[in-house]
JSON list of C-alpha atoms in Angstrom, two decimals:
[
{"chain": "A", "resi": 12, "resn": "MET", "atom": "CA", "xyz": [69.84, 43.67, -9.29]},
{"chain": "A", "resi": 13, "resn": "ASP", "atom": "CA", "xyz": [67.71, 41.37, -11.37]},
{"chain": "A", "resi": 14, "resn": "ARG", "atom": "CA", "xyz": [67.89, 37.76, -10.81]},
{"chain": "A", "resi": 15, "resn": "HIS", "atom": "CA", "xyz": [70.41, 36.16, -13.03]},
{"chain": "A", "resi": 16, "resn": "TYR", "atom": "CA", "xyz": [71.65, 32.78, -13.43]},
{"chain": "A", "resi": 17, "resn": "GLU", "atom": "CA", "xyz": [74.91, 31.56, -15.03]},
{"chain": "A", "resi": 18, "resn": "TYR", "atom": "CA", "xyz": [76.03, 28.19, -15.99]},
{"chain": "A", "resi": 19, "resn": "ILE", "atom": "CA", "xyz": [79.60, 26.71, -14.99]},
{"chain": "A", "resi": 20, "resn": "TYR", "atom": "CA", "xyz": [80.93, 23.49, -16.06]},
{"chain": "A", "resi": 21, "resn": "GLY", "atom": "CA", "xyz": [84.17, 21.40, -15.42]},
{"chain": "A", "resi": 22, "resn": "LYS", "atom": "CA", "xyz": [84.87, 19.19, -12.25]},
{"chain": "A", "resi": 23, "resn": "HIS", "atom": "CA", "xyz": [87.15, 21.79, -10.53]},
{"chain": "A", "resi": 24, "resn": "ALA", "atom": "CA", "xyz": [84.92, 24.73, -10.87]},
{"chain": "A", "resi": 25, "resn": "VAL", "atom": "CA", "xyz": [81.76, 22.94, -10.00]},
{"chain": "A", "resi": 26, "resn": "LEU", "atom": "CA", "xyz": [83.25, 21.02, -7.01]},
{"chain": "A", "resi": 27, "resn": "GLU", "atom": "CA", "xyz": [84.74, 24.49, -5.65]},
{"chain": "A", "resi": 28, "resn": "ALA", "atom": "CA", "xyz": [81.26, 25.74, -5.82]},
{"chain": "A", "resi": 29, "resn": "VAL", "atom": "CA", "xyz": [80.01, 22.72, -3.84]},
{"chain": "A", "resi": 30, "resn": "LYS", "atom": "CA", "xyz": [82.78, 22.96, -1.33]},
{"chain": "A", "resi": 31, "resn": "LEU", "atom": "CA", "xyz": [82.79, 26.77, -0.70]},
{"chain": "A", "resi": 32, "resn": "ARG", "atom": "CA", "xyz": [79.46, 28.21, -1.92]},
{"chain": "A", "resi": 33, "resn": "PRO", "atom": "CA", "xyz": [76.94, 25.66, -2.03]},
{"chain": "A", "resi": 34, "resn": "ASP", "atom": "CA", "xyz": [74.28, 28.29, -1.21]},
{"chain": "A", "resi": 35, "resn": "VAL", "atom": "CA", "xyz": [74.53, 29.85, -4.56]},
{"chain": "A", "resi": 36, "resn": "ILE", "atom": "CA", "xyz": [73.85, 26.58, -6.55]},
{"chain": "A", "resi": 37, "resn": "LYS", "atom": "CA", "xyz": [70.36, 26.55, -7.97]},
{"chain": "A", "resi": 38, "resn": "THR", "atom": "CA", "xyz": [70.69, 23.26, -10.04]},
{"chain": "A", "resi": 39, "resn": "LEU", "atom": "CA", "xyz": [73.40, 20.61, -10.28]},
{"chain": "A", "resi": 40, "resn": "TYR", "atom": "CA", "xyz": [73.78, 18.46, -13.14]},
{"chain": "A", "resi": 41, "resn": "LEU", "atom": "CA", "xyz": [75.88, 15.42, -12.83]},
{"chain": "A", "resi": 42, "resn": "ARG", "atom": "CA", "xyz": [76.66, 12.60, -15.44]},
{"chain": "A", "resi": 43, "resn": "ASN", "atom": "CA", "xyz": [74.68, 9.52, -14.03]},
{"chain": "A", "resi": 44, "resn": "ASP", "atom": "CA", "xyz": [77.89, 7.55, -13.26]},
{"chain": "A", "resi": 45, "resn": "ILE", "atom": "CA", "xyz": [79.22, 10.46, -11.08]},
{"chain": "A", "resi": 46, "resn": "LEU", "atom": "CA", "xyz": [75.90, 10.97, -9.51]},
{"chain": "A", "resi": 47, "resn": "SER", "atom": "CA", "xyz": [75.47, 7.58, -8.46]},
{"chain": "A", "resi": 48, "resn": "THR", "atom": "CA", "xyz": [78.58, 8.18, -6.00]},
{"chain": "A", "resi": 49, "resn": "PHE", "atom": "CA", "xyz": [78.32, 11.85, -5.27]},
{"chain": "A", "resi": 50, "resn": "ASP", "atom": "CA", "xyz": [77.87, 13.26, -1.95]},
{"chain": "A", "resi": 51, "resn": "THR", "atom": "CA", "xyz": [75.11, 15.65, -1.97]},
{"chain": "A", "resi": 52, "resn": "GLY", "atom": "CA", "xyz": [75.24, 16.35, 1.86]},
{"chain": "A", "resi": 53, "resn": "ASN", "atom": "CA", "xyz": [76.74, 19.82, 1.32]},
{"chain": "A", "resi": 54, "resn": "LEU", "atom": "CA", "xyz": [74.02, 21.18, -0.90]},
{"chain": "A", "resi": 55, "resn": "ASP", "atom": "CA", "xyz": [71.22, 23.44, -0.02]},
{"chain": "A", "resi": 56, "resn": "THR", "atom": "CA", "xyz": [67.98, 21.58, 0.44]},
{"chain": "A", "resi": 57, "resn": "LYS", "atom": "CA", "xyz": [66.60, 23.83, -2.25]},
{"chain": "A", "resi": 58, "resn": "CYS", "atom": "CA", "xyz": [69.27, 22.72, -5.03]},
{"chain": "A", "resi": 59, "resn": "LYS", "atom": "CA", "xyz": [67.67, 20.62, -7.80]},
{"chain": "A", "resi": 60, "resn": "ILE", "atom": "CA", "xyz": [69.98, 17.72, -8.72]},
{"chain": "A", "resi": 61, "resn": "ASN", "atom": "CA", "xyz": [69.65, 16.36, -12.20]},
{"chain": "A", "resi": 62, "resn": "SER", "atom": "CA", "xyz": [71.60, 13.50, -14.12]},
{"chain": "A", "resi": 63, "resn": "PHE", "atom": "CA", "xyz": [72.53, 13.37, -17.64]},
{"chain": "A", "resi": 64, "resn": "VAL", "atom": "CA", "xyz": [73.86, 10.74, -19.92]},
{"chain": "A", "resi": 65, "resn": "GLY", "atom": "CA", "xyz": [77.20, 11.17, -21.86]},
{"chain": "A", "resi": 66, "resn": "ASP", "atom": "CA", "xyz": [77.35, 14.64, -23.37]},
{"chain": "A", "resi": 67, "resn": "ALA", "atom": "CA", "xyz": [73.61, 15.44, -22.94]},
{"chain": "A", "resi": 68, "resn": "VAL", "atom": "CA", "xyz": [74.45, 18.67, -20.90]},
{"chain": "A", "resi": 69, "resn": "PRO", "atom": "CA", "xyz": [71.83, 21.67, -20.77]},
{"chain": "A", "resi": 70, "resn": "LYS", "atom": "CA", "xyz": [71.92, 23.69, -24.06]},
{"chain": "A", "resi": 71, "resn": "GLU", "atom": "CA", "xyz": [73.18, 26.69, -22.27]},
{"chain": "A", "resi": 72, "resn": "VAL", "atom": "CA", "xyz": [76.64, 24.77, -21.96]},
{"chain": "A", "resi": 73, "resn": "PRO", "atom": "CA", "xyz": [78.79, 25.51, -25.03]},
{"chain": "A", "resi": 74, "resn": "LYS", "atom": "CA", "xyz": [79.08, 22.58, -27.48]},
{"chain": "A", "resi": 75, "resn": "GLN", "atom": "CA", "xyz": [82.32, 20.46, -27.17]},
{"chain": "A", "resi": 76, "resn": "SER", "atom": "CA", "xyz": [82.90, 21.94, -23.96]},
{"chain": "A", "resi": 77, "resn": "VAL", "atom": "CA", "xyz": [85.16, 20.07, -21.56]},
{"chain": "A", "resi": 78, "resn": "HIS", "atom": "CA", "xyz": [82.48, 19.63, -18.78]},
{"chain": "A", "resi": 79, "resn": "GLN", "atom": "CA", "xyz": [83.83, 16.27, -17.31]},
{"chain": "A", "resi": 80, "resn": "GLY", "atom": "CA", "xyz": [80.35, 15.39, -16.18]},
{"chain": "A", "resi": 81, "resn": "TYR", "atom": "CA", "xyz": [79.86, 18.34, -14.11]},
{"chain": "A", "resi": 82, "resn": "VAL", "atom": "CA", "xyz": [77.50, 21.22, -14.59]},
{"chain": "A", "resi": 83, "resn": "ALA", "atom": "CA", "xyz": [75.95, 23.73, -12.26]},
{"chain": "A", "resi": 84, "resn": "VAL", "atom": "CA", "xyz": [73.62, 26.87, -12.44]},
{"chain": "A", "resi": 85, "resn": "ILE", "atom": "CA", "xyz": [74.86, 29.58, -10.21]},
{"chain": "A", "resi": 86, "resn": "ASP", "atom": "CA", "xyz": [72.59, 32.18, -8.67]},
{"chain": "A", "resi": 87, "resn": "THR", "atom": "CA", "xyz": [74.91, 35.37, -9.21]},
{"chain": "A", "resi": 88, "resn": "ASN", "atom": "CA", "xyz": [72.35, 37.49, -7.00]},
{"chain": "A", "resi": 89, "resn": "LYS", "atom": "CA", "xyz": [73.61, 35.32, -4.05]},
{"chain": "A", "resi": 90, "resn": "LEU", "atom": "CA", "xyz": [77.28, 35.18, -5.01]},
{"chain": "A", "resi": 91, "resn": "ILE", "atom": "CA", "xyz": [77.68, 39.09, -5.44]},
{"chain": "A", "resi": 92, "resn": "LEU", "atom": "CA", "xyz": [77.60, 41.00, -2.53]},
{"chain": "A", "resi": 93, "resn": "LYS", "atom": "CA", "xyz": [75.92, 44.76, -2.21]},
{"chain": "A", "resi": 94, "resn": "TRP", "atom": "CA", "xyz": [78.49, 47.25, -1.34]},
{"chain": "A", "resi": 95, "resn": "ASP", "atom": "CA", "xyz": [76.50, 48.81, 1.58]},
{"chain": "A", "resi": 96, "resn": "ASP", "atom": "CA", "xyz": [76.36, 45.31, 3.20]},
{"chain": "A", "resi": 97, "resn": "PHE", "atom": "CA", "xyz": [80.17, 44.60, 2.32]},
{"chain": "A", "resi": 98, "resn": "ILE", "atom": "CA", "xyz": [81.49, 47.71, 3.78]},
{"chain": "A", "resi": 99, "resn": "GLU", "atom": "CA", "xyz": [79.25, 47.71, 6.90]},
{"chain": "A", "resi": 100, "resn": "GLY", "atom": "CA", "xyz": [80.59, 44.19, 7.91]},
{"chain": "A", "resi": 101, "resn": "LEU", "atom": "CA", "xyz": [84.23, 44.84, 6.88]},
{"chain": "A", "resi": 102, "resn": "THR", "atom": "CA", "xyz": [86.58, 44.77, 9.59]},
{"chain": "A", "resi": 103, "resn": "ILE", "atom": "CA", "xyz": [89.58, 46.93, 8.40]},
{"chain": "A", "resi": 104, "resn": "LYS", "atom": "CA", "xyz": [93.39, 46.24, 9.14]},
{"chain": "A", "resi": 105, "resn": "ASP", "atom": "CA", "xyz": [96.75, 47.28, 7.76]},
{"chain": "A", "resi": 106, "resn": "ASP", "atom": "CA", "xyz": [96.70, 43.97, 5.69]},
{"chain": "A", "resi": 107, "resn": "THR", "atom": "CA", "xyz": [93.14, 44.55, 4.19]},
{"chain": "A", "resi": 108, "resn": "GLY", "atom": "CA", "xyz": [93.50, 44.56, 0.38]},
{"chain": "A", "resi": 109, "resn": "LEU", "atom": "CA", "xyz": [90.89, 45.24, -2.18]},
{"chain": "A", "resi": 110, "resn": "MET", "atom": "CA", "xyz": [91.15, 44.85, -5.92]},
{"chain": "A", "resi": 111, "resn": "LEU", "atom": "CA", "xyz": [88.70, 47.19, -8.02]},
{"chain": "A", "resi": 112, "resn": "LEU", "atom": "CA", "xyz": [88.15, 46.38, -11.47]},
{"chain": "A", "resi": 113, "resn": "GLY", "atom": "CA", "xyz": [88.06, 49.58, -13.82]},
{"chain": "A", "resi": 114, "resn": "GLU", "atom": "CA", "xyz": [85.98, 48.68, -16.58]},
{"chain": "A", "resi": 115, "resn": "ILE", "atom": "CA", "xyz": [87.65, 45.44, -17.75]},
{"chain": "A", "resi": 116, "resn": "GLN", "atom": "CA", "xyz": [85.75, 44.37, -20.92]},
{"chain": "A", "resi": 117, "resn": "ASP", "atom": "CA", "xyz": [87.54, 40.94, -21.43]},
{"chain": "A", "resi": 118, "resn": "PRO", "atom": "CA", "xyz": [85.72, 38.13, -19.27]},
{"chain": "A", "resi": 119, "resn": "HIS", "atom": "CA", "xyz": [89.01, 36.03, -19.52]},
{"chain": "A", "resi": 120, "resn": "ASN", "atom": "CA", "xyz": [90.79, 39.01, -17.74]},
{"chain": "A", "resi": 121, "resn": "VAL", "atom": "CA", "xyz": [88.13, 39.28, -15.03]},
{"chain": "A", "resi": 122, "resn": "GLY", "atom": "CA", "xyz": [88.29, 35.65, -14.21]},
{"chain": "A", "resi": 123, "resn": "ALA", "atom": "CA", "xyz": [91.96, 35.69, -14.09]},
{"chain": "A", "resi": 124, "resn": "VAL", "atom": "CA", "xyz": [92.18, 38.95, -11.86]},
{"chain": "A", "resi": 125, "resn": "ILE", "atom": "CA", "xyz": [89.50, 37.06, -9.39]},
{"chain": "A", "resi": 126, "resn": "ARG", "atom": "CA", "xyz": [91.86, 33.93, -9.48]},
{"chain": "A", "resi": 127, "resn": "ASN", "atom": "CA", "xyz": [94.94, 36.15, -8.83]},
{"chain": "A", "resi": 128, "resn": "ALA", "atom": "CA", "xyz": [92.96, 37.97, -5.80]},
{"chain": "A", "resi": 129, "resn": "ALA", "atom": "CA", "xyz": [92.28, 34.73, -4.08]},
{"chain": "A", "resi": 130, "resn": "ALA", "atom": "CA", "xyz": [95.85, 33.42, -4.69]},
{"chain": "A", "resi": 131, "resn": "PHE", "atom": "CA", "xyz": [97.43, 36.34, -2.96]},
{"chain": "A", "resi": 132, "resn": "GLY", "atom": "CA", "xyz": [95.02, 36.76, -0.22]},
{"chain": "A", "resi": 133, "resn": "ALA", "atom": "CA", "xyz": [93.02, 39.87, -1.22]},
{"chain": "A", "resi": 134, "resn": "THR", "atom": "CA", "xyz": [90.16, 40.70, 1.04]},
{"chain": "A", "resi": 135, "resn": "ALA", "atom": "CA", "xyz": [87.60, 41.22, -1.93]},
{"chain": "A", "resi": 136, "resn": "VAL", "atom": "CA", "xyz": [87.32, 42.09, -5.45]},
{"chain": "A", "resi": 137, "resn": "LEU", "atom": "CA", "xyz": [84.92, 45.21, -6.37]},
{"chain": "A", "resi": 138, "resn": "VAL", "atom": "CA", "xyz": [83.28, 45.07, -9.62]},
{"chain": "A", "resi": 139, "resn": "PRO", "atom": "CA", "xyz": [81.60, 48.04, -11.25]},
{"chain": "A", "resi": 140, "resn": "GLU", "atom": "CA", "xyz": [78.04, 47.93, -12.15]},
{"chain": "A", "resi": 141, "resn": "HIS", "atom": "CA", "xyz": [78.45, 49.82, -15.40]},
{"chain": "A", "resi": 142, "resn": "ARG", "atom": "CA", "xyz": [80.94, 49.63, -18.44]},
{"chain": "A", "resi": 143, "resn": "GLN", "atom": "CA", "xyz": [82.39, 46.45, -17.03]},
{"chain": "A", "resi": 144, "resn": "ALA", "atom": "CA", "xyz": [82.30, 42.73, -17.91]},
{"chain": "A", "resi": 145, "resn": "GLY", "atom": "CA", "xyz": [79.92, 41.04, -15.52]},
{"chain": "A", "resi": 146, "resn": "VAL", "atom": "CA", "xyz": [80.49, 38.02, -13.52]},
{"chain": "A", "resi": 147, "resn": "THR", "atom": "CA", "xyz": [79.39, 35.45, -16.33]},
{"chain": "A", "resi": 148, "resn": "GLY", "atom": "CA", "xyz": [79.89, 31.78, -16.55]},
{"chain": "A", "resi": 149, "resn": "THR", "atom": "CA", "xyz": [83.15, 32.53, -18.47]},
{"chain": "A", "resi": 150, "resn": "VAL", "atom": "CA", "xyz": [84.49, 34.48, -15.65]},
{"chain": "A", "resi": 151, "resn": "LEU", "atom": "CA", "xyz": [83.55, 31.83, -12.98]},
{"chain": "A", "resi": 152, "resn": "LYS", "atom": "CA", "xyz": [85.11, 29.14, -15.33]},
{"chain": "A", "resi": 153, "resn": "VAL", "atom": "CA", "xyz": [88.39, 31.02, -15.76]},
{"chain": "A", "resi": 154, "resn": "SER", "atom": "CA", "xyz": [88.71, 31.82, -12.19]},
{"chain": "A", "resi": 155, "resn": "ALA", "atom": "CA", "xyz": [89.06, 28.05, -11.58]},
{"chain": "A", "resi": 156, "resn": "GLY", "atom": "CA", "xyz": [86.55, 28.11, -8.80]},
{"chain": "A", "resi": 157, "resn": "MET", "atom": "CA", "xyz": [88.30, 31.04, -7.05]},
{"chain": "A", "resi": 158, "resn": "ALA", "atom": "CA", "xyz": [85.26, 33.30, -7.47]},
{"chain": "A", "resi": 159, "resn": "PHE", "atom": "CA", "xyz": [83.64, 31.16, -4.73]},
{"chain": "A", "resi": 160, "resn": "ALA", "atom": "CA", "xyz": [86.66, 31.74, -2.60]},
{"chain": "A", "resi": 161, "resn": "VAL", "atom": "CA", "xyz": [87.01, 35.50, -2.49]},
{"chain": "A", "resi": 162, "resn": "PRO", "atom": "CA", "xyz": [84.13, 38.01, -2.01]},
{"chain": "A", "resi": 163, "resn": "LEU", "atom": "CA", "xyz": [82.73, 39.65, -5.16]},
{"chain": "A", "resi": 164, "resn": "VAL", "atom": "CA", "xyz": [81.24, 43.12, -4.52]},
{"chain": "A", "resi": 165, "resn": "GLU", "atom": "CA", "xyz": [79.31, 44.99, -7.09]},
{"chain": "A", "resi": 166, "resn": "VAL", "atom": "CA", "xyz": [79.63, 48.97, -6.69]},
{"chain": "A", "resi": 167, "resn": "ALA", "atom": "CA", "xyz": [77.61, 51.50, -8.60]},
{"chain": "A", "resi": 168, "resn": "ASN", "atom": "CA", "xyz": [79.94, 54.60, -8.56]},
{"chain": "A", "resi": 169, "resn": "VAL", "atom": "CA", "xyz": [83.51, 54.00, -8.51]},
{"chain": "A", "resi": 170, "resn": "ASN", "atom": "CA", "xyz": [84.61, 57.32, -7.24]},
{"chain": "A", "resi": 171, "resn": "ARG", "atom": "CA", "xyz": [82.31, 57.46, -4.55]},
{"chain": "A", "resi": 172, "resn": "VAL", "atom": "CA", "xyz": [83.35, 54.02, -3.22]},
{"chain": "A", "resi": 173, "resn": "LEU", "atom": "CA", "xyz": [87.09, 55.29, -3.40]},
{"chain": "A", "resi": 174, "resn": "LYS", "atom": "CA", "xyz": [85.91, 58.56, -1.34]},
{"chain": "A", "resi": 175, "resn": "ILE", "atom": "CA", "xyz": [84.49, 56.18, 1.28]},
{"chain": "A", "resi": 176, "resn": "LEU", "atom": "CA", "xyz": [87.40, 54.05, 1.39]},
{"chain": "A", "resi": 177, "resn": "LYS", "atom": "CA", "xyz": [89.76, 56.80, 1.84]},
{"chain": "A", "resi": 178, "resn": "ASP", "atom": "CA", "xyz": [87.61, 58.12, 4.65]},
{"chain": "A", "resi": 179, "resn": "LYS", "atom": "CA", "xyz": [88.02, 54.92, 6.39]},
{"chain": "A", "resi": 180, "resn": "GLY", "atom": "CA", "xyz": [91.93, 55.11, 6.04]},
{"chain": "A", "resi": 181, "resn": "PHE", "atom": "CA", "xyz": [92.45, 53.17, 2.74]},
{"chain": "A", "resi": 182, "resn": "PHE", "atom": "CA", "xyz": [95.34, 54.17, 0.42]},
{"chain": "A", "resi": 183, "resn": "VAL", "atom": "CA", "xyz": [94.28, 54.16, -2.97]},
{"chain": "A", "resi": 184, "resn": "TYR", "atom": "CA", "xyz": [96.84, 52.77, -5.65]},
{"chain": "A", "resi": 185, "resn": "GLY", "atom": "CA", "xyz": [96.14, 53.25, -9.42]},
{"chain": "A", "resi": 186, "resn": "LEU", "atom": "CA", "xyz": [98.11, 50.80, -11.72]},
{"chain": "A", "resi": 187, "resn": "ASP", "atom": "CA", "xyz": [99.10, 52.52, -15.15]},
{"chain": "A", "resi": 188, "resn": "ALA", "atom": "CA", "xyz": [102.11, 52.31, -17.12]},
{"chain": "A", "resi": 189, "resn": "GLY", "atom": "CA", "xyz": [102.46, 56.04, -16.89]},
{"chain": "A", "resi": 190, "resn": "GLY", "atom": "CA", "xyz": [102.40, 55.92, -13.12]},
{"chain": "A", "resi": 191, "resn": "ASP", "atom": "CA", "xyz": [104.68, 58.05, -11.04]},
{"chain": "A", "resi": 192, "resn": "THR", "atom": "CA", "xyz": [105.99, 55.27, -8.49]},
{"chain": "A", "resi": 193, "resn": "LEU", "atom": "CA", "xyz": [107.53, 52.02, -9.12]},
{"chain": "A", "resi": 194, "resn": "LEU", "atom": "CA", "xyz": [105.90, 49.08, -7.82]},
{"chain": "A", "resi": 195, "resn": "GLN", "atom": "CA", "xyz": [108.85, 47.85, -5.95]},
{"chain": "A", "resi": 196, "resn": "ASP", "atom": "CA", "xyz": [109.51, 51.01, -4.14]},
{"chain": "A", "resi": 197, "resn": "GLU", "atom": "CA", "xyz": [106.06, 50.83, -2.18]},
{"chain": "A", "resi": 198, "resn": "ASP", "atom": "CA", "xyz": [105.71, 49.50, 1.05]},
{"chain": "A", "resi": 199, "resn": "PHE", "atom": "CA", "xyz": [101.85, 49.12, 1.50]},
{"chain": "A", "resi": 200, "resn": "ARG", "atom": "CA", "xyz": [101.76, 49.92, 5.23]},
{"chain": "A", "resi": 201, "resn": "LYS", "atom": "CA", "xyz": [97.99, 51.14, 5.14]},
{"chain": "A", "resi": 202, "resn": "PRO", "atom": "CA", "xyz": [94.84, 49.23, 4.17]},
{"chain": "A", "resi": 203, "resn": "SER", "atom": "CA", "xyz": [95.20, 49.28, 0.41]},
{"chain": "A", "resi": 204, "resn": "VAL", "atom": "CA", "xyz": [92.91, 49.58, -2.79]},
{"chain": "A", "resi": 205, "resn": "PHE", "atom": "CA", "xyz": [94.28, 48.58, -6.09]},
{"chain": "A", "resi": 206, "resn": "VAL", "atom": "CA", "xyz": [92.49, 50.15, -9.18]},
{"chain": "A", "resi": 207, "resn": "LEU", "atom": "CA", "xyz": [92.97, 48.42, -12.47]},
{"chain": "A", "resi": 208, "resn": "GLY", "atom": "CA", "xyz": [92.35, 50.08, -15.80]},
{"chain": "A", "resi": 209, "resn": "ASN", "atom": "CA", "xyz": [90.34, 49.28, -18.79]},
{"chain": "A", "resi": 210, "resn": "GLU", "atom": "CA", "xyz": [92.48, 47.19, -21.42]},
{"chain": "A", "resi": 211, "resn": "GLY", "atom": "CA", "xyz": [92.52, 49.89, -23.89]},
{"chain": "A", "resi": 212, "resn": "GLY", "atom": "CA", "xyz": [92.01, 53.29, -22.21]},
{"chain": "A", "resi": 213, "resn": "GLY", "atom": "CA", "xyz": [93.58, 52.55, -18.80]},
{"chain": "A", "resi": 214, "resn": "ILE", "atom": "CA", "xyz": [92.04, 54.25, -15.71]},
{"chain": "A", "resi": 215, "resn": "ARG", "atom": "CA", "xyz": [89.56, 57.08, -16.17]},
{"chain": "A", "resi": 216, "resn": "GLN", "atom": "CA", "xyz": [91.03, 60.36, -15.55]},
{"chain": "A", "resi": 217, "resn": "LYS", "atom": "CA", "xyz": [88.56, 61.10, -12.96]},
{"chain": "A", "resi": 218, "resn": "THR", "atom": "CA", "xyz": [89.33, 57.93, -11.08]},
{"chain": "A", "resi": 219, "resn": "LYS", "atom": "CA", "xyz": [93.14, 58.48, -11.49]},
{"chain": "A", "resi": 220, "resn": "GLU", "atom": "CA", "xyz": [92.67, 61.80, -9.82]},
{"chain": "A", "resi": 221, "resn": "ALA", "atom": "CA", "xyz": [91.11, 59.90, -6.96]},
{"chain": "A", "resi": 222, "resn": "CYS", "atom": "CA", "xyz": [94.13, 57.49, -6.36]},
{"chain": "A", "resi": 223, "resn": "ASP", "atom": "CA", "xyz": [96.73, 58.60, -3.71]},
{"chain": "A", "resi": 224, "resn": "ILE", "atom": "CA", "xyz": [99.63, 57.02, -5.85]},
{"chain": "A", "resi": 225, "resn": "VAL", "atom": "CA", "xyz": [99.57, 55.71, -9.44]},
{"chain": "A", "resi": 226, "resn": "LEU", "atom": "CA", "xyz": [102.02, 52.74, -9.56]},
{"chain": "A", "resi": 227, "resn": "LYS", "atom": "CA", "xyz": [103.82, 51.41, -12.65]},
{"chain": "A", "resi": 228, "resn": "ILE", "atom": "CA", "xyz": [105.66, 48.08, -13.13]},
{"chain": "A", "resi": 229, "resn": "ALA", "atom": "CA", "xyz": [109.34, 48.18, -14.20]},
{"chain": "A", "resi": 230, "resn": "MET", "atom": "CA", "xyz": [109.59, 46.76, -17.75]},
{"chain": "A", "resi": 231, "resn": "HIS", "atom": "CA", "xyz": [112.05, 46.50, -20.57]},
{"chain": "A", "resi": 232, "resn": "PRO", "atom": "CA", "xyz": [111.29, 49.54, -23.02]},
{"chain": "A", "resi": 233, "resn": "ARG", "atom": "CA", "xyz": [110.49, 47.26, -25.92]},
{"chain": "A", "resi": 234, "resn": "CYS", "atom": "CA", "xyz": [107.16, 46.34, -24.02]},
{"chain": "A", "resi": 235, "resn": "GLU", "atom": "CA", "xyz": [104.62, 49.29, -23.33]},
{"chain": "A", "resi": 236, "resn": "SER", "atom": "CA", "xyz": [102.24, 47.67, -20.99]},
{"chain": "A", "resi": 237, "resn": "LEU", "atom": "CA", "xyz": [100.95, 44.38, -19.47]},
{"chain": "A", "resi": 238, "resn": "ASN", "atom": "CA", "xyz": [97.40, 43.19, -19.51]},
{"chain": "A", "resi": 239, "resn": "ALA", "atom": "CA", "xyz": [95.14, 43.58, -16.44]},
{"chain": "A", "resi": 240, "resn": "SER", "atom": "CA", "xyz": [95.50, 40.15, -15.01]},
{"chain": "A", "resi": 241, "resn": "VAL", "atom": "CA", "xyz": [99.15, 39.99, -15.39]},
{"chain": "A", "resi": 242, "resn": "SER", "atom": "CA", "xyz": [99.29, 43.54, -13.62]},
{"chain": "A", "resi": 243, "resn": "SER", "atom": "CA", "xyz": [97.14, 42.48, -10.93]},
{"chain": "A", "resi": 244, "resn": "ALA", "atom": "CA", "xyz": [99.26, 39.44, -10.10]},
{"chain": "A", "resi": 245, "resn": "LEU", "atom": "CA", "xyz": [102.39, 41.39, -9.89]},
{"chain": "A", "resi": 246, "resn": "VAL", "atom": "CA", "xyz": [100.88, 44.04, -7.63]},
{"chain": "A", "resi": 247, "resn": "LEU", "atom": "CA", "xyz": [99.13, 41.53, -5.28]},
{"chain": "A", "resi": 248, "resn": "ASN", "atom": "CA", "xyz": [102.20, 39.41, -5.13]},
{"chain": "A", "resi": 249, "resn": "ALA", "atom": "CA", "xyz": [104.22, 42.51, -3.87]},
{"chain": "A", "resi": 250, "resn": "TRP", "atom": "CA", "xyz": [101.54, 43.62, -1.57]},
{"chain": "A", "resi": 251, "resn": "SER", "atom": "CA", "xyz": [101.34, 40.11, -0.06]},
{"chain": "A", "resi": 252, "resn": "GLN", "atom": "CA", "xyz": [105.11, 39.88, 0.44]},
{"chain": "A", "resi": 253, "resn": "ARG", "atom": "CA", "xyz": [104.71, 42.88, 2.81]},
{"chain": "A", "resi": 254, "resn": "HIS", "atom": "CA", "xyz": [101.95, 41.12, 4.52]},
{"chain": "A", "resi": 255, "resn": "PRO", "atom": "CA", "xyz": [102.64, 37.44, 4.67]},
{"chain": "A", "resi": 256, "resn": "THR", "atom": "CA", "xyz": [99.94, 36.58, 7.04]},
{"chain": "A", "resi": 257, "resn": "VAL", "atom": "CA", "xyz": [97.42, 36.96, 4.31]},
{"chain": "A", "resi": 258, "resn": "LEU", "atom": "CA", "xyz": [98.69, 33.89, 2.73]},
{"chain": "A", "resi": 259, "resn": "GLU", "atom": "CA", "xyz": [98.16, 31.75, 5.82]}
]
């Protein structure tokens, strides 16, 4: 993976990074009145700290953004885990739950899914390397800092990863409006992987064939489908109710 940096801004997102993953912050920009009282003790010694006046933020930050005096440069190479390292260190239990993004193109959806994963106690979010919106500053911002709370894992070959997980005892659930099993009828007894589909085309056919079950969410017939972030929230909520300890 090439070295890549992303800018985040806003008090909540930046403070979550400082609190949860200070090791991934390359540079921290604080408005001068904030820097004068800011506790930098949690930051890595290699982190650069700069001040700015008013709205004189780095040019990479969108104009008229609500930065609240906080900007940080994130090293995504440090933030995103490699698949081999993740799976080697993973302790698998019945309440292990993984969310796999299926070529989701909208970074706002990706950020919202990551936030949902953190909210409902998912173990990690798996992010495909190809045909998928990357972990950008927008994703980090929309996640409301939760991208620093739940592990993000880059995967190269989705179907290969699903095979490995199934061999390790995971049950693979696809999420699709045309699924054959209602969400409320599933008990999630085994370690679980939830596969989200693309906003337009859903789950790729080969990936769908790799799923043990394809779940559908009960809806009024006037609505054909929900977006990926809403679907992820519903399925993770149902899963966490079967495994309440993940919310502790």
